mmCIF file of C-alpha atoms in Angstrom:
data_model
loop_
_atom_site.group_PDB
_atom_site.id
_atom_site.type_symbol
_atom_site.label_atom_id
_atom_site.label_comp_id
_atom_site.label_asym_id
_atom_site.label_seq_id
_atom_site.Cartn_x
_atom_site.Cartn_y
_atom_site.Cartn_z
ATOM 1 C CA MET D 21 -79.993 -31.071 -12.153
ATOM 2 C CA GLU D 22 -82.186 -34.340 -12.367
ATOM 3 C CA SER D 23 -84.287 -35.527 -15.671
ATOM 4 C CA GLN D 24 -85.540 -39.164 -15.822
ATOM 5 C CA VAL D 25 -84.255 -40.796 -18.943
ATOM 6 C CA ARG D 26 -85.380 -44.295 -20.341
ATOM 7 C CA GLY D 27 -86.749 -45.337 -16.579
ATOM 8 C CA GLY D 28 -83.287 -43.816 -15.478
ATOM 9 C CA THR D 29 -81.674 -40.791 -13.406
ATOM 10 C CA ARG D 30 -79.134 -38.548 -15.415
ATOM 11 C CA TRP D 31 -77.183 -36.174 -13.312
ATOM 12 C CA LYS D 32 -74.749 -34.101 -15.355
ATOM 13 C CA ARG D 33 -71.148 -33.610 -13.542
ATOM 14 C CA PHE D 34 -71.981 -35.770 -10.872
ATOM 15 C CA ALA D 35 -69.257 -35.282 -7.828
ATOM 16 C CA VAL D 36 -69.238 -37.633 -4.812
ATOM 17 C CA VAL D 37 -72.820 -37.012 -3.895
ATOM 18 C CA MET D 38 -72.935 -39.719 -1.772
ATOM 19 C CA VAL D 39 -70.530 -39.076 1.279
ATOM 20 C CA PRO D 40 -71.900 -39.600 4.780
ATOM 21 C CA SER D 41 -72.405 -36.270 7.121
ATOM 22 C CA VAL D 42 -70.145 -35.219 9.757
ATOM 23 C CA ALA D 43 -71.195 -36.371 12.280
ATOM 24 C CA ALA D 44 -71.326 -40.170 10.380
ATOM 25 C CA THR D 45 -68.059 -39.833 9.549
ATOM 26 C CA ALA D 46 -66.831 -39.219 13.374
ATOM 27 C CA CYS D 47 -68.725 -42.013 14.639
ATOM 28 C CA VAL D 48 -66.424 -44.123 12.631
ATOM 29 C CA GLY D 49 -63.946 -42.701 13.415
ATOM 30 C CA ILE D 50 -64.386 -43.103 16.968
ATOM 31 C CA GLY D 51 -65.320 -46.601 16.663
ATOM 32 C CA LEU D 52 -62.003 -47.507 14.808
ATOM 33 C CA ALA D 53 -60.282 -46.098 17.549
ATOM 34 C CA GLN D 54 -62.053 -47.842 19.862
ATOM 35 C CA GLY D 55 -61.272 -51.285 17.927
ATOM 36 C CA ALA D 56 -65.365 -51.619 17.684
ATOM 37 C CA LEU D 57 -64.734 -51.738 13.598
ATOM 38 C CA ALA D 58 -61.701 -54.074 11.730
ATOM 39 C CA ALA D 59 -60.374 -51.598 8.804
ATOM 40 C CA SER D 60 -59.579 -53.129 5.661
ATOM 41 C CA PHE D 61 -55.741 -52.975 4.705
ATOM 42 C CA ALA D 62 -53.713 -49.642 5.373
ATOM 43 C CA VAL D 63 -53.668 -47.400 2.064
ATOM 44 C CA SER D 64 -50.560 -45.316 0.957
ATOM 45 C CA GLY D 65 -49.946 -42.148 2.229
ATOM 46 C CA GLN D 66 -50.402 -41.289 -1.692
ATOM 47 C CA GLN D 67 -53.529 -40.614 -3.671
ATOM 48 C CA PHE D 68 -53.991 -41.697 -6.949
ATOM 49 C CA LYS D 69 -55.809 -40.439 -10.108
ATOM 50 C CA VAL D 70 -57.787 -42.306 -12.777
ATOM 51 C CA THR D 71 -59.913 -41.161 -15.591
ATOM 52 C CA ALA D 72 -61.919 -42.739 -17.678
ATOM 53 C CA GLY D 73 -63.866 -42.518 -21.117
ATOM 54 C CA HIS D 74 -67.045 -44.782 -20.024
ATOM 55 C CA LEU D 75 -67.462 -46.773 -17.249
ATOM 56 C CA HIS D 76 -70.715 -49.444 -17.454
ATOM 57 C CA GLY D 77 -71.437 -50.862 -14.258
ATOM 58 C CA LYS D 78 -73.824 -53.636 -13.017
ATOM 59 C CA GLY D 79 -75.166 -53.874 -9.737
ATOM 60 C CA PHE D 80 -74.139 -50.509 -8.192
ATOM 61 C CA ALA D 81 -74.147 -49.512 -4.945
ATOM 62 C CA GLN D 82 -72.525 -46.283 -2.928
ATOM 63 C CA TYR D 83 -71.891 -45.631 0.759
ATOM 64 C CA GLY D 84 -69.366 -43.748 3.063
ATOM 65 C CA GLY D 85 -66.569 -45.248 4.521
ATOM 66 C CA ILE D 86 -63.289 -44.741 6.381
ATOM 67 C CA ASP D 87 -59.850 -45.900 5.188
ATOM 68 C CA ILE D 88 -56.708 -46.003 7.638
ATOM 69 C CA GLY D 89 -53.835 -44.836 6.210
ATOM 70 C CA TYR D 90 -49.865 -43.501 6.401
ATOM 71 C CA THR D 91 -49.619 -39.782 6.331
ATOM 72 C CA THR D 92 -46.794 -39.660 4.567
ATOM 73 C CA THR D 93 -44.899 -42.488 2.581
ATOM 74 C CA ASP D 94 -42.072 -42.786 5.417
ATOM 75 C CA GLY D 95 -44.769 -45.132 6.760
ATOM 76 C CA LYS D 96 -44.381 -43.904 10.119
ATOM 77 C CA GLU D 97 -47.869 -42.251 11.199
ATOM 78 C CA THR D 98 -51.613 -43.464 10.256
ATOM 79 C CA THR D 99 -54.307 -41.282 9.605
ATOM 80 C CA ARG D 100 -58.180 -41.742 8.812
ATOM 81 C CA HIS D 101 -59.793 -40.939 5.300
ATOM 82 C CA PRO D 102 -63.435 -39.950 4.434
ATOM 83 C CA VAL D 103 -64.045 -41.941 1.459
ATOM 84 C CA ALA D 104 -67.258 -42.426 -0.441
ATOM 85 C CA ILE D 105 -67.075 -46.273 -1.419
ATOM 86 C CA SER D 106 -68.575 -46.571 -4.646
ATOM 87 C CA SER D 107 -69.052 -50.467 -5.599
ATOM 88 C CA PHE D 108 -70.084 -52.797 -8.855
ATOM 89 C CA SER D 109 -70.942 -56.178 -9.284
ATOM 90 C CA SER D 110 -69.336 -56.011 -12.688
ATOM 91 C CA ALA D 111 -67.860 -53.171 -14.849
ATOM 92 C CA GLU D 112 -66.396 -52.584 -17.817
ATOM 93 C CA ILE D 113 -63.937 -49.483 -18.629
ATOM 94 C CA THR D 114 -62.858 -47.972 -21.775
ATOM 95 C CA LYS D 115 -59.841 -45.599 -22.055
ATOM 96 C CA MET D 116 -58.434 -45.629 -18.422
ATOM 97 C CA CYS D 117 -55.655 -44.011 -17.354
ATOM 98 C CA GLN D 118 -54.379 -44.618 -13.379
ATOM 99 C CA SER D 119 -51.536 -42.268 -12.582
ATOM 100 C CA VAL D 120 -49.518 -41.991 -9.066
ATOM 101 C CA LYS D 121 -47.375 -38.832 -8.085
ATOM 102 C CA THR D 122 -44.137 -39.782 -6.203
ATOM 103 C CA GLU D 123 -41.432 -37.539 -4.384
ATOM 104 C CA LEU D 124 -38.336 -38.683 -3.975
ATOM 105 C CA PRO D 125 -36.504 -36.464 -2.022
ATOM 106 C CA LEU D 126 -32.916 -38.298 -1.372
ATOM 107 C CA ILE D 127 -32.838 -37.853 -5.277
ATOM 108 C CA GLY D 128 -34.424 -34.326 -5.509
ATOM 109 C CA LYS D 129 -36.750 -35.834 -8.107
ATOM 110 C CA THR D 130 -40.599 -36.702 -8.847
ATOM 111 C CA ILE D 131 -41.276 -39.642 -10.204
ATOM 112 C CA TYR D 132 -44.511 -40.539 -11.978
ATOM 113 C CA LEU D 133 -45.944 -43.875 -12.520
ATOM 114 C CA ARG D 134 -48.967 -44.214 -15.323
ATOM 115 C CA LEU D 135 -50.712 -47.363 -16.501
ATOM 116 C CA ASP D 136 -52.901 -47.354 -19.500
ATOM 117 C CA ALA D 137 -55.655 -49.797 -20.332
ATOM 118 C CA GLY D 138 -59.043 -50.061 -22.256
ATOM 119 C CA PRO D 139 -57.697 -48.279 -25.419
ATOM 120 C CA ASN D 140 -61.187 -49.323 -27.630
ATOM 121 C CA ALA D 141 -64.545 -50.681 -26.854
ATOM 122 C CA ASP D 142 -63.357 -54.156 -28.579
ATOM 123 C CA ARG D 143 -60.320 -54.145 -25.782
ATOM 124 C CA LYS D 144 -62.176 -52.884 -22.226
ATOM 125 C CA VAL D 145 -61.132 -52.905 -19.102
ATOM 126 C CA GLU D 146 -62.942 -55.705 -17.409
ATOM 127 C CA ALA D 147 -63.712 -55.991 -13.390
ATOM 128 C CA THR D 148 -65.838 -58.176 -11.052
ATOM 129 C CA ASN D 149 -66.572 -56.810 -7.550
ATOM 130 C CA LEU D 150 -64.975 -53.649 -7.777
ATOM 131 C CA TYR D 151 -64.813 -51.517 -5.068
ATOM 132 C CA ILE D 152 -63.327 -47.885 -5.374
ATOM 133 C CA ASP D 153 -62.624 -45.495 -2.279
ATOM 134 C CA VAL D 154 -63.312 -42.242 -3.877
ATOM 135 C CA ALA D 155 -62.092 -39.017 -2.393
ATOM 136 C CA GLN D 156 -63.283 -37.007 -5.396
ATOM 137 C CA LEU D 157 -65.297 -37.542 -8.083
ATOM 138 C CA ASP D 158 -66.207 -35.712 -11.383
ATOM 139 C CA ALA D 159 -68.466 -37.530 -14.256
ATOM 140 C CA ASP D 160 -71.517 -37.638 -16.552
ATOM 141 C CA ALA D 161 -73.972 -40.161 -14.825
ATOM 142 C CA GLU D 162 -76.817 -41.892 -15.564
ATOM 143 C CA PHE D 163 -78.286 -44.686 -13.253
ATOM 144 C CA LYS D 164 -80.837 -47.301 -14.200
ATOM 145 C CA ASN D 165 -83.804 -47.831 -11.026
ATOM 146 C CA ILE D 166 -81.811 -46.088 -8.668
ATOM 147 C CA ASP D 167 -82.861 -46.268 -4.801
ATOM 148 C CA ILE D 168 -81.624 -42.957 -3.007
ATOM 149 C CA GLY D 169 -81.370 -43.341 0.841
ATOM 150 C CA VAL D 170 -81.292 -46.844 1.439
ATOM 151 C CA ALA D 171 -79.709 -48.476 4.402
ATOM 152 C CA VAL D 172 -75.920 -49.419 3.705
ATOM 153 C CA GLN D 173 -77.008 -52.888 5.356
ATOM 154 C CA ASP D 174 -79.631 -52.944 3.289
ATOM 155 C CA GLN D 175 -78.503 -52.166 0.192
ATOM 156 C CA SER D 176 -79.045 -55.421 -2.385
ATOM 157 C CA LYS D 177 -78.090 -54.409 -5.532
ATOM 158 C CA GLY D 178 -74.321 -53.935 -5.335
ATOM 159 C CA PRO D 179 -71.691 -56.291 -3.984
ATOM 160 C CA ALA D 180 -71.499 -56.929 -0.345
ATOM 161 C CA VAL D 181 -70.626 -54.127 1.844
ATOM 162 C CA LYS D 182 -67.030 -53.705 1.906
ATOM 163 C CA ASP D 183 -65.894 -54.231 5.457
ATOM 164 C CA GLU D 184 -66.714 -52.861 8.965
ATOM 165 C CA SER D 185 -65.657 -49.531 8.623
ATOM 166 C CA VAL D 186 -68.611 -48.202 7.500
ATOM 167 C CA LEU D 187 -72.145 -47.645 9.369
ATOM 168 C CA ARG D 188 -74.617 -49.843 8.554
ATOM 169 C CA GLY D 189 -77.833 -48.125 9.099
ATOM 170 C CA GLY D 190 -75.840 -44.967 7.328
ATOM 171 C CA PHE D 191 -76.971 -43.395 3.738
ATOM 172 C CA ALA D 192 -76.644 -45.417 0.411
ATOM 173 C CA GLN D 193 -77.893 -45.412 -2.725
ATOM 174 C CA GLN D 194 -78.253 -48.571 -5.409
ATOM 175 C CA ALA D 195 -78.693 -48.998 -8.907
ATOM 176 C CA ASP D 196 -79.526 -51.964 -11.329
ATOM 177 C CA GLU D 197 -76.623 -50.196 -13.875
ATOM 178 C CA ALA D 198 -74.574 -47.064 -13.845
ATOM 179 C CA ASP D 199 -72.802 -45.427 -16.574
ATOM 180 C CA LEU D 200 -70.561 -42.638 -15.862
ATOM 181 C CA TYR D 201 -69.022 -40.663 -18.814
ATOM 182 C CA GLY D 202 -65.620 -38.521 -19.020
ATOM 183 C CA VAL D 203 -64.942 -39.597 -15.533
ATOM 184 C CA LYS D 204 -62.008 -37.892 -13.387
ATOM 185 C CA GLN D 205 -61.288 -38.956 -10.071
ATOM 186 C CA THR D 206 -59.150 -39.116 -7.318
ATOM 187 C CA ALA D 207 -59.299 -42.237 -4.842
ATOM 188 C CA TRP D 208 -57.306 -44.005 -1.853
ATOM 189 C CA ALA D 209 -57.904 -47.627 -3.064
ATOM 190 C CA THR D 210 -58.835 -49.858 -5.287
ATOM 191 C CA THR D 211 -60.106 -53.294 -4.982
ATOM 192 C CA ALA D 212 -61.904 -56.307 -7.345
ATOM 193 C CA GLY D 213 -62.451 -59.826 -7.287
ATOM 194 C CA SER D 214 -60.969 -60.174 -10.661
ATOM 195 C CA PHE D 215 -59.400 -57.129 -13.516
ATOM 196 C CA LYS D 216 -58.691 -57.173 -16.611
ATOM 197 C CA LEU D 217 -56.557 -54.843 -18.037
ATOM 198 C CA ASN D 218 -56.632 -55.467 -21.587
ATOM 199 C CA GLY D 219 -53.848 -53.340 -23.764
ATOM 200 C CA LEU D 220 -52.070 -52.835 -20.470
ATOM 201 C CA LYS D 221 -49.191 -50.261 -20.873
ATOM 202 C CA MET D 222 -47.286 -49.076 -17.992
ATOM 203 C CA ARG D 223 -44.594 -46.249 -17.282
ATOM 204 C CA LEU D 224 -42.422 -44.172 -15.575
ATOM 205 C CA GLY D 225 -40.917 -40.950 -16.009
ATOM 206 C CA THR D 226 -40.258 -37.533 -14.454
ATOM 207 C CA ASP D 227 -42.668 -35.352 -16.581
ATOM 208 C CA PRO D 228 -45.396 -34.028 -15.454
ATOM 209 C CA LYS D 229 -47.546 -34.506 -18.109
ATOM 210 C CA MET D 230 -47.625 -38.121 -17.380
ATOM 211 C CA GLU D 231 -50.548 -37.773 -14.721
ATOM 212 C CA CYS D 232 -53.547 -38.657 -15.745
ATOM 213 C CA PHE D 233 -55.120 -35.290 -15.518
ATOM 214 C CA PRO D 234 -53.274 -31.768 -14.028
ATOM 215 C CA GLY D 235 -53.691 -30.273 -10.768
#
C-alpha cells in the first residue's frame, strides 16, 4: 500500500521490493562465472539476523547484486547469493540486535552469538557509507523524495555503487531519506566506512532465545 505522507512515500511492511528480476540475476551470475565482474569479499556460509526499533538513513539507494560465499562453514565450496543491497550515506539505528547461529558438530552443540547496541535515542548506533546485503527484510518504511526505477549507475542520492557485481543499467531506487521501523531482516554481509556501536553488549550462549527473532 502506498500513500503520500509529508512529501514522502510510506509503505506498510516493506519487504525487499527492489530485488532484480530472475533474468537479471542470471546475467550477473554468468558474468561472475566468466570473470567479467569483480565480486567483493567472499561471505561466510551463515546468514545473520538483525532487528532494529528504528533506522533513520540519509542518502538511500537500493539495487540488486550477487554475493559470492561459502555453502557451509567448512569453507570448501562456494555459491552465489542474490541480494538486495541497501545503502545509506549515513544512518542512525536505535535498539539494534544482531545474532548468528553456529552448529558445532565436533562437540554436538549449537552456539549463538548476539550483539546489542544503540539502546536508546541518546545512544544510537551511527554509521557512514553503510551497505547491507539483504536476503529478507520486513519493516514499516517511509521515504522522502523517492525515485523508483532509476538505473543503478545513475543513482546519485546514496553512496557509490558497492562493487562490480551489479548490473549497472539495472533497476534501482533512491531517496533523500529513509525511515524503517520494526526492522526484522536476514543478511549475508554488512560493510561501512565507520560503525559506532554505542552501548555494545556481546554474548555467547546455547539458548535459542538469544536469536534476535525466531525462525
